[in-house]
Amino acid sequence: MINIKNLNKYYGTTKVLNDISLTINKGDIFAIVGHSGAGKSTLLRCINGLEQYQEGSLQVNNNEVKTLKKDKLNNFRKNVGMIFQHFSLLERKTVFQNVALPMEIWKYSKEEINTKVLSLLKLVGLEEKRESYPGELSGGQKQRVAIARALTLDPEILLSDEATSALDPNTTSSILNLLKKINKDMNITIILVTHEMEVVKQIAQRSLLLEHGNIIGLDVTENLFLKPDDKMKEFLGEIDVVPNSGINIKIYFPKDNTNQSLITKMARELDMDFNIVWGKLEEINTHIIGNMIINIKDEQKEEVCSYLINKNIIWEVL
Ligand SMILES: Nc1ncnc2c1ncn2[C@@H]1O[C@H](COP(=O)(O)OP(=O)(O)O)[C@@H](O)[C@H]1O
Ligand SMILES: [Mg+2]
């Protein structure tokens, strides 16, 4: 559905996106992750035609976005809804009027607007607030209004730029659940930009890690977390603090196979003792993955390593 190849984007002479290539399929929930200034919002704006890119190709449904002219571009934008961190609601308009706005601009009839807005307010759980003003709503409720507004023109794609960054963790989860529901029930492709790893873990099927305009990771989300490479570890701020004597081995537990008994089995079968330095399990996209670091004596290394190889375990010596 979205096909980006060797895309370069400059502001003046500064390159802000460097050689970006990726594919997003219809129905995906895809995350663009990175620190502030990485180029996430710029990439999102290139996808909806709000920003020009100088080199490479960016196609949405086989249309090269930068060559779209007025009418086609307007129709294209209609097909792409967007939500933002600060909701962008009109304070002097009611919830109903805010949601109705895009349909008014596109000159839909009053009946069509009424039916659509009410069904969307129901979807986001705000029927009762239709006559309220944004100032009377919580952050989460405001984002729900913005989501309803983004869906009025029946987009195929919903772009979210830090839509949960101003919300507390519980509200964030409820908004992410709503986005998941929209993705599933309405088959809307969702691309979300975030600097929050928790958001990525909760919702994204695939993720792109962006740093200074470069792709430093692009994979199924579990894989990015399961065995993070050095760049990813740096991004996550994860440093393995380990004993400086003996040998430290990190064992990774892939999704749905947390292998909890591996360590005790290995100890029994090899008739050895190890120190468990630390371990953790995390839920990513409803899958449990994890890792554990053990510390062994130098002379145990060969036996332990061949055991892990035989059992097809993912591991590394730190
Ligand atoms: N309109 C602009 N003009 C010039 N530079 C910009 C503009 N918008 C963003 N930038 C620069 O481009 C880089 C990427 O910005 P942005 O895409 O907003 O990053 P992110 O969303 O990841 O925080 C930053 O260095 C930023 O300063
Ligand atoms: Mg941004």
CSV table of C-alpha atoms and ligand atoms in Angstrom, one decimal:
chain,number,residue,atom,x,y,z
A,1,MET,CA,0.0,0.0,0.0
A,2,ILE,CA,2.8,2.4,0.9
A,3,ASN,CA,6.1,1.9,-0.8
A,4,ILE,CA,9.0,4.1,-0.1
A,5,LYS,CA,12.3,3.7,-2.0
A,6,ASN,CA,15.6,5.6,-1.4
A,7,LEU,CA,13.8,8.7,-0.2
A,8,ASN,CA,15.9,11.8,0.6
A,9,LYS,CA,14.5,14.9,2.1
A,10,TYR,CA,16.3,18.2,2.6
A,11,TYR,CA,15.4,21.4,4.4
A,12,GLY,CA,17.5,23.8,2.5
A,13,THR,CA,20.9,22.1,2.3
A,14,THR,CA,20.3,20.0,5.4
A,15,LYS,CA,19.4,16.4,4.8
A,16,VAL,CA,16.7,15.3,7.3
A,17,LEU,CA,15.8,12.0,5.8
A,18,ASN,CA,18.5,9.8,4.3
A,19,ASP,CA,17.9,6.9,2.0
A,20,ILE,CA,14.6,5.7,3.5
A,21,SER,CA,13.2,2.5,2.0
A,22,LEU,CA,10.2,0.6,3.5
A,23,THR,CA,6.9,-0.9,2.7
A,24,ILE,CA,3.7,-0.7,4.8
A,25,ASN,CA,0.9,-3.1,3.9
A,26,LYS,CA,-2.8,-2.5,4.1
A,27,GLY,CA,-4.1,-3.2,7.5
A,28,ASP,CA,-0.7,-2.8,9.3
A,29,ILE,CA,-0.1,-0.9,12.5
A,30,PHE,CA,3.3,0.5,11.8
A,31,ALA,CA,5.3,2.6,14.3
A,32,ILE,CA,8.0,5.2,13.5
A,33,VAL,CA,10.1,5.6,16.6
A,34,GLY,CA,13.0,7.8,17.4
A,35,HIS,CA,14.3,10.7,19.6
A,36,SER,CA,13.1,14.2,19.1
A,37,GLY,CA,14.5,15.7,15.8
A,38,ALA,CA,15.0,12.2,14.2
A,39,GLY,CA,12.8,13.1,11.3
A,40,LYS,CA,9.6,11.2,12.3
A,41,SER,CA,7.1,14.0,11.7
A,42,THR,CA,8.8,14.9,8.5
A,43,LEU,CA,8.5,11.4,7.2
A,44,LEU,CA,4.8,11.3,8.2
A,45,ARG,CA,4.2,14.6,6.4
A,46,CYS,CA,5.9,13.3,3.3
A,47,ILE,CA,3.5,10.3,3.4
A,48,ASN,CA,0.4,12.6,3.4
A,49,GLY,CA,1.8,15.0,0.8
A,50,LEU,CA,2.2,17.9,3.2
A,51,GLU,CA,6.0,17.9,2.6
A,52,GLN,CA,8.0,17.6,-0.6
A,53,TYR,CA,10.8,15.2,-0.9
A,54,GLN,CA,13.7,15.8,-3.3
A,55,GLU,CA,14.9,12.3,-4.2
A,56,GLY,CA,13.6,8.8,-4.3
A,57,SER,CA,10.1,7.5,-4.5
A,58,LEU,CA,7.1,7.5,-2.2
A,59,GLN,CA,4.0,5.7,-3.5
A,60,VAL,CA,0.6,5.3,-1.8
A,61,ASN,CA,-1.6,2.9,-3.7
A,62,ASN,CA,0.8,3.1,-6.6
A,63,ASN,CA,0.5,6.9,-6.8
A,64,GLU,CA,3.8,8.9,-6.5
A,65,VAL,CA,2.8,11.4,-3.9
A,66,LYS,CA,5.0,14.3,-5.0
A,67,THR,CA,3.5,14.3,-8.6
A,68,LEU,CA,-0.1,14.6,-7.4
A,69,LYS,CA,-1.7,17.8,-8.5
A,70,LYS,CA,-4.4,19.8,-6.9
A,71,ASP,CA,-7.6,17.7,-7.3
A,72,LYS,CA,-5.9,14.4,-7.0
A,73,LEU,CA,-3.9,15.7,-4.0
A,74,ASN,CA,-7.1,16.8,-2.3
A,75,ASN,CA,-8.7,13.4,-2.9
A,76,PHE,CA,-5.5,11.7,-1.7
A,77,ARG,CA,-5.5,13.7,1.5
A,78,LYS,CA,-9.1,12.8,2.1
A,79,ASN,CA,-8.0,9.2,2.1
A,80,VAL,CA,-5.5,9.9,4.9
A,81,GLY,CA,-6.7,11.0,8.4
A,82,MET,CA,-4.4,12.5,10.9
A,83,ILE,CA,-4.2,13.0,14.7
A,84,PHE,CA,-1.7,15.1,16.7
A,85,GLN,CA,-0.3,15.4,20.1
A,86,HIS,CA,-2.2,18.6,20.9
A,87,PHE,CA,-5.5,17.4,19.4
A,88,SER,CA,-6.0,20.6,17.2
A,89,LEU,CA,-9.6,21.0,18.1
A,90,LEU,CA,-11.5,24.3,17.6
A,91,GLU,CA,-12.2,25.6,21.1
A,92,ARG,CA,-15.3,27.6,20.1
A,93,LYS,CA,-17.0,24.7,18.4
A,94,THR,CA,-18.8,21.8,20.1
A,95,VAL,CA,-17.6,18.3,19.9
A,96,PHE,CA,-20.2,17.6,17.3
A,97,GLN,CA,-19.2,20.6,15.2
A,98,ASN,CA,-15.5,19.7,15.5
A,99,VAL,CA,-16.1,16.2,14.2
A,100,ALA,CA,-18.4,17.5,11.4
A,101,LEU,CA,-15.9,20.0,10.1
A,102,PRO,CA,-14.2,17.9,7.4
A,103,MET,CA,-17.6,16.8,6.0
A,104,GLU,CA,-18.8,20.4,5.9
A,105,ILE,CA,-15.7,21.4,4.0
A,106,TRP,CA,-16.4,18.6,1.5
A,107,LYS,CA,-20.0,19.8,1.3
A,108,TYR,CA,-21.8,16.7,2.5
A,109,SER,CA,-25.5,17.0,3.2
A,110,LYS,CA,-26.8,17.7,6.7
A,111,GLU,CA,-28.3,14.3,7.0
A,112,GLU,CA,-25.1,12.5,6.0
A,113,ILE,CA,-23.1,14.6,8.4
A,114,ASN,CA,-25.5,14.0,11.2
A,115,THR,CA,-25.6,10.2,10.7
A,116,LYS,CA,-21.8,9.9,10.3
A,117,VAL,CA,-20.8,12.2,13.2
A,118,LEU,CA,-23.2,10.4,15.6
A,119,SER,CA,-22.0,7.0,14.6
A,120,LEU,CA,-18.3,8.1,15.1
A,121,LEU,CA,-19.1,9.7,18.4
A,122,LYS,CA,-20.6,6.4,19.4
A,123,LEU,CA,-17.5,4.5,18.2
A,124,VAL,CA,-15.2,6.7,20.4
A,125,GLY,CA,-17.6,6.6,23.3
A,126,LEU,CA,-18.5,10.3,23.4
A,127,GLU,CA,-22.2,10.4,22.4
A,128,GLU,CA,-23.0,12.1,25.6
A,129,LYS,CA,-20.5,14.9,25.0
A,130,ARG,CA,-21.7,16.0,21.6
A,131,GLU,CA,-22.7,19.5,22.8
A,132,SER,CA,-19.7,20.0,25.1
A,133,TYR,CA,-16.8,22.2,24.2
A,134,PRO,CA,-13.2,21.0,24.1
A,135,GLY,CA,-12.4,23.0,27.2
A,136,GLU,CA,-14.8,20.8,29.1
A,137,LEU,CA,-13.1,17.6,28.1
A,138,SER,CA,-10.1,15.6,29.5
A,139,GLY,CA,-7.0,15.0,27.3
A,140,GLY,CA,-8.1,11.5,26.5
A,141,GLN,CA,-11.6,12.7,25.5
A,142,LYS,CA,-10.1,15.4,23.3
A,143,GLN,CA,-8.0,12.9,21.5
A,144,ARG,CA,-11.2,10.7,21.0
A,145,VAL,CA,-12.9,13.7,19.4
A,146,ALA,CA,-9.8,14.2,17.1
A,147,ILE,CA,-9.9,10.5,16.2
A,148,ALA,CA,-13.6,10.7,15.3
A,149,ARG,CA,-12.9,13.8,13.2
A,150,ALA,CA,-10.0,12.0,11.4
A,151,LEU,CA,-12.4,9.2,10.4
A,152,THR,CA,-15.2,11.3,9.0
A,153,LEU,CA,-14.1,11.0,5.4
A,154,ASP,CA,-13.6,7.2,5.6
A,155,PRO,CA,-9.8,7.3,5.2
A,156,GLU,CA,-7.9,4.1,4.4
A,157,ILE,CA,-4.9,5.4,6.3
A,158,LEU,CA,-4.7,7.0,9.8
A,159,LEU,CA,-1.5,8.9,10.7
A,160,SER,CA,-0.8,9.6,14.3
A,161,ASP,CA,1.9,12.1,15.3
A,162,GLU,CA,2.6,11.6,19.0
A,163,ALA,CA,-1.1,11.3,19.7
A,164,THR,CA,-0.6,9.9,23.2
A,165,SER,CA,2.4,11.9,24.2
A,166,ALA,CA,0.4,14.4,26.2
A,167,LEU,CA,-1.6,11.6,28.0
A,168,ASP,CA,-1.0,9.6,31.2
A,169,PRO,CA,-0.2,5.9,30.9
A,170,ASN,CA,-3.8,4.7,31.5
A,171,THR,CA,-5.3,7.1,29.1
A,172,THR,CA,-2.6,6.2,26.6
A,173,SER,CA,-3.6,2.5,26.8
A,174,SER,CA,-7.3,3.3,26.3
A,175,ILE,CA,-6.5,5.4,23.2
A,176,LEU,CA,-4.2,2.7,21.9
A,177,ASN,CA,-7.0,0.2,22.4
A,178,LEU,CA,-9.3,2.4,20.4
A,179,LEU,CA,-6.8,2.6,17.6
A,180,LYS,CA,-6.4,-1.2,17.6
A,181,LYS,CA,-10.2,-1.5,17.4
A,182,ILE,CA,-10.4,1.0,14.5
A,183,ASN,CA,-7.6,-0.9,12.7
A,184,LYS,CA,-9.3,-4.2,13.1
A,185,ASP,CA,-13.0,-3.4,12.6
A,186,MET,CA,-12.6,-0.8,9.9
A,187,ASN,CA,-9.4,-2.2,8.3
A,188,ILE,CA,-7.7,1.2,8.5
A,189,THR,CA,-3.9,1.1,8.1
A,190,ILE,CA,-2.3,3.0,11.0
A,191,ILE,CA,1.1,4.7,11.0
A,192,LEU,CA,2.1,6.1,14.3
A,193,VAL,CA,5.0,8.3,15.2
A,194,THR,CA,6.1,8.1,18.8
A,195,HIS,CA,9.1,8.5,21.0
A,196,GLU,CA,7.6,6.2,23.7
A,197,MET,CA,8.7,2.6,23.6
A,198,GLU,CA,5.6,1.6,25.7
A,199,VAL,CA,3.4,2.7,22.8
A,200,VAL,CA,5.4,0.7,20.4
A,201,LYS,CA,5.2,-2.4,22.5
A,202,GLN,CA,1.5,-2.1,23.0
A,203,ILE,CA,0.4,-1.6,19.5
A,204,ALA,CA,2.9,-1.8,16.7
A,205,GLN,CA,3.1,-4.9,14.5
A,206,ARG,CA,6.2,-3.6,12.7
A,207,SER,CA,8.4,-0.7,13.7
A,208,LEU,CA,11.0,1.6,12.1
A,209,LEU,CA,13.7,3.1,14.3
A,210,LEU,CA,14.9,6.4,13.0
A,211,GLU,CA,18.0,8.4,14.1
A,212,HIS,CA,19.2,11.6,12.5
A,213,GLY,CA,17.1,10.8,9.5
A,214,ASN,CA,18.6,7.3,9.1
A,215,ILE,CA,16.9,3.9,9.5
A,216,ILE,CA,18.7,2.1,12.3
A,217,GLY,CA,16.1,-0.6,12.7
A,218,LEU,CA,13.2,-2.0,10.7
A,219,ASP,CA,11.5,-5.2,11.7
A,220,VAL,CA,8.6,-7.0,13.3
A,221,THR,CA,8.3,-5.3,16.7
A,222,GLU,CA,9.1,-8.4,18.8
A,223,ASN,CA,12.3,-8.9,16.9
A,224,LEU,CA,13.5,-5.4,17.6
A,225,PHE,CA,13.1,-6.0,21.3
A,226,LEU,CA,14.0,-9.7,21.4
A,227,LYS,CA,17.6,-9.3,20.5
A,228,PRO,CA,18.3,-5.6,20.2
A,229,ASP,CA,21.4,-4.7,18.3
A,230,ASP,CA,23.9,-2.1,19.7
A,231,LYS,CA,22.0,0.8,18.1
A,232,MET,CA,18.7,-0.4,19.6
A,233,LYS,CA,20.2,-0.9,23.0
A,234,GLU,CA,21.6,2.6,22.9
A,235,PHE,CA,18.2,3.9,22.0
A,236,LEU,CA,16.5,2.0,24.8
A,237,GLY,CA,19.2,3.2,27.1
A,238,GLU,CA,19.9,-0.5,28.1
A,239,ILE,CA,23.3,-1.2,29.5
A,240,ASP,CA,23.9,-4.7,30.7
A,241,VAL,CA,25.5,-4.4,34.1
A,242,VAL,CA,27.3,-7.7,34.7
A,243,PRO,CA,29.9,-9.2,37.0
A,244,ASN,CA,33.4,-8.7,35.8
A,245,SER,CA,34.6,-12.1,36.7
A,246,GLY,CA,33.6,-15.3,34.9
A,247,ILE,CA,31.6,-15.4,31.7
A,248,ASN,CA,28.3,-13.7,31.3
A,249,ILE,CA,25.8,-15.2,28.8
A,250,LYS,CA,22.6,-13.5,27.8
A,251,ILE,CA,19.9,-15.9,26.7
A,252,TYR,CA,16.9,-14.6,24.8
A,253,PHE,CA,13.4,-16.1,25.0
A,254,PRO,CA,11.4,-15.6,21.8
A,255,LYS,CA,7.7,-15.0,21.8
A,256,ASP,CA,5.4,-17.5,23.4
A,257,ASN,CA,8.3,-19.7,24.2
A,258,THR,CA,9.6,-18.2,27.4
A,259,ASN,CA,11.5,-21.3,28.2
A,260,GLN,CA,11.3,-20.7,31.9
A,261,SER,CA,12.5,-24.2,32.7
A,262,LEU,CA,15.6,-23.9,30.4
A,263,ILE,CA,17.9,-22.8,33.1
A,264,THR,CA,17.0,-25.3,35.7
A,265,LYS,CA,17.0,-28.1,33.1
A,266,MET,CA,20.4,-27.0,31.9
A,267,ALA,CA,21.7,-27.0,35.5
A,268,ARG,CA,20.4,-30.5,36.1
A,269,GLU,CA,21.5,-32.0,32.8
A,270,LEU,CA,24.9,-30.5,32.9
A,271,ASP,CA,25.1,-31.0,36.7
A,272,MET,CA,26.4,-27.4,37.2
A,273,ASP,CA,25.5,-24.4,39.2
A,274,PHE,CA,25.2,-20.9,37.6
A,275,ASN,CA,24.5,-17.5,39.0
A,276,ILE,CA,21.5,-15.8,37.6
A,277,VAL,CA,22.5,-12.1,37.2
A,278,TRP,CA,19.2,-10.8,36.1
A,279,GLY,CA,16.3,-11.5,33.8
A,280,LYS,CA,13.1,-9.9,32.5
A,281,LEU,CA,10.0,-10.7,30.7
A,282,GLU,CA,8.0,-8.2,28.7
A,283,GLU,CA,4.7,-8.1,26.9
A,284,ILE,CA,5.0,-6.9,23.3
A,285,ASN,CA,2.0,-6.9,21.1
A,286,THR,CA,0.4,-9.5,23.4
A,287,HIS,CA,3.4,-11.8,23.1
A,288,ILE,CA,5.7,-12.4,26.0
A,289,ILE,CA,9.4,-12.2,25.3
A,290,GLY,CA,12.3,-11.9,27.6
A,291,ASN,CA,16.0,-12.5,28.3
A,292,MET,CA,18.2,-13.6,31.2
A,293,ILE,CA,21.8,-13.2,32.0
A,294,ILE,CA,23.7,-16.0,33.7
A,295,ASN,CA,27.3,-15.9,35.0
A,296,ILE,CA,29.4,-19.1,34.7
A,297,LYS,CA,32.9,-20.1,35.4
A,298,ASP,CA,35.5,-20.0,32.5
A,299,GLU,CA,35.8,-23.8,32.5
A,300,GLN,CA,32.0,-24.2,32.1
A,301,LYS,CA,31.9,-22.1,28.9
A,302,GLU,CA,32.4,-24.9,26.4
A,303,GLU,CA,29.8,-27.2,27.8
A,304,VAL,CA,27.2,-24.5,28.3
A,305,CYS,CA,27.6,-23.0,24.8
A,306,SER,CA,27.3,-26.4,23.1
A,307,TYR,CA,24.2,-27.1,25.2
A,308,LEU,CA,22.6,-23.8,24.1
A,309,ILE,CA,23.5,-24.5,20.5
A,310,ASN,CA,22.0,-27.9,20.6
A,311,LYS,CA,18.8,-26.6,22.1
A,312,ASN,CA,18.6,-23.9,19.4
A,313,ILE,CA,18.5,-21.1,21.9
A,314,ILE,CA,19.4,-17.5,20.9
A,315,TRP,CA,22.2,-16.3,23.1
A,316,GLU,CA,25.4,-14.3,23.2
A,317,VAL,CA,28.4,-13.9,25.4
A,318,LEU,CA,28.6,-10.4,26.8
B,1,LIG,N1,10.0,23.4,8.5
B,1,LIG,C1,11.3,23.1,8.8
B,1,LIG,N2,12.3,23.8,8.3
B,1,LIG,C2,13.6,23.5,8.6
B,1,LIG,N3,14.0,22.4,9.4
B,1,LIG,C3,13.0,21.6,9.9
B,1,LIG,C4,11.6,21.9,9.6
B,1,LIG,N4,10.9,21.0,10.2
B,1,LIG,C5,11.7,20.2,10.9
B,1,LIG,N5,13.0,20.6,10.6
B,1,LIG,C6,14.2,19.9,11.1
B,1,LIG,O1,14.2,18.5,10.6
B,1,LIG,C7,14.7,17.6,11.5
B,1,LIG,C8,13.6,16.5,11.8
B,1,LIG,O2,12.5,17.2,12.4
B,1,LIG,P1,11.1,16.4,12.8
B,1,LIG,O3,10.7,15.6,11.6
B,1,LIG,O4,10.2,17.4,13.3
B,1,LIG,O5,11.7,15.4,13.9
B,1,LIG,P2,10.8,14.5,14.9
B,1,LIG,O6,9.4,14.5,14.5
B,1,LIG,O7,11.5,13.2,14.9
B,1,LIG,O8,11.1,15.2,16.3
B,1,LIG,C9,15.0,18.4,12.8
B,1,LIG,O9,16.4,18.6,12.8
B,1,LIG,C10,14.2,19.7,12.6
B,1,LIG,O10,14.9,20.7,13.3
B,2,MG,MG,7.8,15.2,15.6
